[in-house]
């Protein structure tokens, strides 16, 4: 269980968004755990990443996903559109 930190959420950005094959997270400090879920909450991807590391989404269907980033500065949740 984590505490949302609005300052962290503002610092972390997904790009490109919409994504086709991969996305990256800009604004991470150190490593973070990234989770990608569908809108029903089903976990599809979970891995540890560092800033500007590619996260492959080429096997996901087109649609909207929730990306949760848990790092040293807190937890952020963002929407990702997969094309």
PDB file of C-alpha atoms in Angstrom, residues 3-41:
ATOM      1  CA  UNK A   3       0.525   6.990  -0.555  1.00  0.00           C
ATOM      2  CA  UNK A   4      -0.139   9.063  -3.634  1.00  0.00           C
ATOM      3  CA  UNK A   5       2.250  11.959  -3.908  1.00  0.00           C
ATOM      4  CA  UNK A   6       0.871  14.649  -6.255  1.00  0.00           C
ATOM      5  CA  UNK A   7       4.333  16.148  -6.788  1.00  0.00           C
ATOM      6  CA  UNK A   8       5.634  12.822  -8.027  1.00  0.00           C
ATOM      7  CA  UNK A   9       2.674  12.331 -10.309  1.00  0.00           C
ATOM      8  CA  UNK A  10       3.406  15.663 -11.961  1.00  0.00           C
ATOM      9  CA  UNK A  11       7.079  14.723 -12.474  1.00  0.00           C
ATOM     10  CA  UNK A  12       6.504  11.299 -14.074  1.00  0.00           C
ATOM     11  CA  UNK A  13       5.361  11.400 -17.708  1.00  0.00           C
ATOM     12  CA  UNK A  14       4.627   8.619 -20.183  1.00  0.00           C
ATOM     13  CA  UNK A  15       5.869   8.970 -23.730  1.00  0.00           C
ATOM     14  CA  UNK A  16       4.992   8.354 -26.427  1.00  0.00           C
ATOM     15  CA  UNK A  17       1.351   8.398 -25.473  1.00  0.00           C
ATOM     16  CA  UNK A  18      -0.473   7.054 -27.445  1.00  0.00           C
ATOM     17  CA  UNK A  19       2.023   4.198 -27.811  1.00  0.00           C
ATOM     18  CA  UNK A  20       2.378   1.485 -30.439  1.00  0.00           C
ATOM     19  CA  UNK A  21       5.281  -0.797 -29.510  1.00  0.00           C
ATOM     20  CA  UNK A  22       6.678   0.668 -26.289  1.00  0.00           C
ATOM     21  CA  UNK A  23       6.565   3.578 -23.891  1.00  0.00           C
ATOM     22  CA  UNK A  24       9.033   5.174 -21.507  1.00  0.00           C
ATOM     23  CA  UNK A  25       8.658   7.053 -18.254  1.00  0.00           C
ATOM     24  CA  UNK A  26      10.350  10.408 -18.054  1.00  0.00           C
ATOM     25  CA  UNK A  27      11.083  11.939 -14.661  1.00  0.00           C
ATOM     26  CA  UNK A  28      12.020   8.864 -12.630  1.00  0.00           C
ATOM     27  CA  UNK A  29      14.686   9.112  -9.969  1.00  0.00           C
ATOM     28  CA  UNK A  30      16.459   5.781  -9.671  1.00  0.00           C
ATOM     29  CA  UNK A  31      14.497   2.615 -10.286  1.00  0.00           C
ATOM     30  CA  UNK A  32      10.744   2.107 -10.063  1.00  0.00           C
ATOM     31  CA  UNK A  33       8.228  -0.715 -10.359  1.00  0.00           C
ATOM     32  CA  UNK A  34       5.855  -0.256 -13.279  1.00  0.00           C
ATOM     33  CA  UNK A  35       2.530  -2.079 -13.482  1.00  0.00           C
ATOM     34  CA  UNK A  36       0.210  -1.986 -16.486  1.00  0.00           C
ATOM     35  CA  UNK A  37      -3.396  -3.029 -15.942  1.00  0.00           C
ATOM     36  CA  UNK A  38      -6.484  -3.023 -18.104  1.00  0.00           C
ATOM     37  CA  UNK A  39      -9.457  -0.931 -17.029  1.00  0.00           C
ATOM     38  CA  UNK A  40     -10.930  -3.852 -15.076  1.00  0.00           C
ATOM     39  CA  UNK A  41      -7.752  -4.006 -12.941  1.00  0.00           C
TER      40      UNK A  41
END
